[in-house]
Amino acid sequence: GVMSGLMQMLLLKVSAHITEQLGMAPGGEFREAFKEASKVPFCKFHLGDRPIPVTFKRAIAALSFWQKVKLAWGLCFLSDPISKDDVEKCKQKDLLEQMMAEMIGEFPDLHRTIVSERDIYLTYMLKQAAKQIELPRASETEPRKYIPAVVVGVVGMGHVPGIEKNWNSDLNIQEIMSVPPPSASSKIFKFVIKATVFGLMGYGCYRIGQRTVQFILSMPAAQSYLQKLTEIKSQ
């Protein structure tokens, strides 16, 4: 979709800005986890976050038109310097909670889809991975034996409180995996955008074609050919 594509471009811009400021790309903790998992015998590595397209589409659908404009404007002009000291400050729980509270106040629906819903999804995936492992049995009559699973979850700091809160709850992720249909205003906006783009393309082709024809007709060879045609018709 148009809005989803634009939002992804803007978030890539933010990622590039962070990389340029800090000299390291976001997501380094997950790449490091993958390297460490490869060193442990029989270790399985799971990508336990909700698929990005689902999160993007649900986030875009949750925002009103003006909220989308406000968010896009903020991301477009994000140029504040970021230092490693700033990153260390963000690791403080009270400062992190303050930043989350500000996000909730300004974009509550965005916080719900990007943070709260993913807290539920991450908790669900961690609980699935943490289920006891059944040991193989020599025969059907042998009693079942289980051993606890050893799981290391690598998540963003902002998700830790939500995972702790949801850990003892019965979770259902079906609802947060569905993508809501576009609203009437979204459909109208898409139609206006498409009509504008195609209209501008059509007008551009018309103007280019008009100028091309005028240029060709102004050439001496073309004028001579048209003069001959006129003389033939008059005869």
mmCIF file of C-alpha atoms in Angstrom, residues 1-85:
data_model
loop_
_atom_site.group_PDB
_atom_site.id
_atom_site.type_symbol
_atom_site.label_atom_id
_atom_site.label_comp_id
_atom_site.label_asym_id
_atom_site.label_seq_id
_atom_site.Cartn_x
_atom_site.Cartn_y
_atom_site.Cartn_z
ATOM 1 C CA GLY A 1 0.000 0.000 0.000
ATOM 2 C CA VAL A 2 0.988 3.622 -0.523
ATOM 3 C CA MET A 3 0.931 4.665 3.151
ATOM 4 C CA SER A 4 2.687 1.496 4.316
ATOM 5 C CA GLY A 5 5.398 1.946 1.675
ATOM 6 C CA LEU A 6 5.936 5.604 2.600
ATOM 7 C CA MET A 7 6.107 4.737 6.296
ATOM 8 C CA GLN A 8 8.691 2.019 5.662
ATOM 9 C CA MET A 9 10.801 4.510 3.673
ATOM 10 C CA LEU A 10 10.624 7.013 6.525
ATOM 11 C CA LEU A 11 11.583 4.394 9.134
ATOM 12 C CA LEU A 12 14.522 3.335 6.956
ATOM 13 C CA LYS A 13 15.575 6.991 6.984
ATOM 14 C CA VAL A 14 15.414 6.954 10.796
ATOM 15 C CA SER A 15 17.464 3.733 10.882
ATOM 16 C CA ALA A 16 20.073 5.287 8.573
ATOM 17 C CA HIS A 17 20.196 8.382 10.815
ATOM 18 C CA ILE A 18 20.820 6.240 13.923
ATOM 19 C CA THR A 19 23.489 4.216 12.091
ATOM 20 C CA GLU A 20 25.240 7.384 10.940
ATOM 21 C CA GLN A 21 25.171 8.958 14.414
ATOM 22 C CA LEU A 22 26.302 5.896 16.396
ATOM 23 C CA GLY A 23 28.365 4.011 13.824
ATOM 24 C CA MET A 24 26.315 0.856 14.361
ATOM 25 C CA ALA A 25 23.049 -0.377 12.882
ATOM 26 C CA PRO A 26 19.959 -1.018 15.040
ATOM 27 C CA GLY A 27 19.315 -4.687 15.778
ATOM 28 C CA GLY A 28 22.907 -5.543 16.677
ATOM 29 C CA GLU A 29 21.732 -7.454 19.772
ATOM 30 C CA PHE A 30 19.827 -9.917 17.568
ATOM 31 C CA ARG A 31 22.761 -10.465 15.235
ATOM 32 C CA GLU A 32 24.948 -11.093 18.282
ATOM 33 C CA ALA A 33 22.379 -13.562 19.670
ATOM 34 C CA PHE A 34 22.453 -15.460 16.377
ATOM 35 C CA LYS A 35 26.253 -15.724 16.553
ATOM 36 C CA GLU A 36 26.161 -16.967 20.156
ATOM 37 C CA ALA A 37 23.422 -19.519 19.382
ATOM 38 C CA SER A 38 25.594 -21.050 16.657
ATOM 39 C CA LYS A 39 28.271 -21.792 19.296
ATOM 40 C CA VAL A 40 25.916 -23.832 21.525
ATOM 41 C CA PRO A 41 25.422 -27.511 20.533
ATOM 42 C CA PHE A 42 21.816 -28.411 19.572
ATOM 43 C CA CYS A 43 20.702 -24.821 20.084
ATOM 44 C CA LYS A 44 17.714 -23.730 18.008
ATOM 45 C CA PHE A 45 17.394 -20.082 17.000
ATOM 46 C CA HIS A 46 13.851 -18.693 16.684
ATOM 47 C CA LEU A 47 12.775 -15.345 15.265
ATOM 48 C CA GLY A 48 9.980 -14.707 17.738
ATOM 49 C CA ASP A 49 8.696 -11.261 16.786
ATOM 50 C CA ARG A 50 5.514 -10.563 14.843
ATOM 51 C CA PRO A 51 6.096 -10.256 11.065
ATOM 52 C CA ILE A 52 6.893 -6.662 10.090
ATOM 53 C CA PRO A 53 4.187 -6.376 7.349
ATOM 54 C CA VAL A 54 1.458 -7.233 9.886
ATOM 55 C CA THR A 55 2.768 -4.686 12.402
ATOM 56 C CA PHE A 56 3.080 -1.976 9.731
ATOM 57 C CA LYS A 57 -0.402 -2.526 8.334
ATOM 58 C CA ARG A 58 -2.037 -2.626 11.763
ATOM 59 C CA ALA A 59 -0.114 0.499 12.834
ATOM 60 C CA ILE A 60 -1.117 2.433 9.710
ATOM 61 C CA ALA A 61 -4.747 1.325 10.036
ATOM 62 C CA ALA A 62 -4.822 2.465 13.696
ATOM 63 C CA LEU A 63 -3.828 6.062 12.879
ATOM 64 C CA SER A 64 -6.151 8.771 11.656
ATOM 65 C CA PHE A 65 -5.231 10.748 8.543
ATOM 66 C CA TRP A 66 -3.891 13.709 10.553
ATOM 67 C CA GLN A 67 -1.943 11.425 12.880
ATOM 68 C CA LYS A 68 -0.297 9.860 9.824
ATOM 69 C CA VAL A 69 0.609 13.316 8.521
ATOM 70 C CA LYS A 70 1.969 14.366 11.948
ATOM 71 C CA LEU A 71 4.034 11.196 12.320
ATOM 72 C CA ALA A 72 5.389 11.401 8.755
ATOM 73 C CA TRP A 73 6.312 15.066 9.283
ATOM 74 C CA GLY A 74 8.197 14.223 12.487
ATOM 75 C CA LEU A 75 10.090 11.364 10.829
ATOM 76 C CA CYS A 76 10.931 13.453 7.737
ATOM 77 C CA PHE A 77 12.677 16.136 9.780
ATOM 78 C CA LEU A 78 14.347 13.877 12.344
ATOM 79 C CA SER A 79 17.897 15.217 12.507
ATOM 80 C CA ASP A 80 18.647 15.490 16.218
ATOM 81 C CA PRO A 81 22.159 14.283 17.103
ATOM 82 C CA ILE A 82 22.354 10.977 19.005
ATOM 83 C CA SER A 83 25.371 10.100 21.131
ATOM 84 C CA LYS A 84 26.366 6.883 22.880
ATOM 85 C CA ASP A 85 25.711 8.680 26.185
#
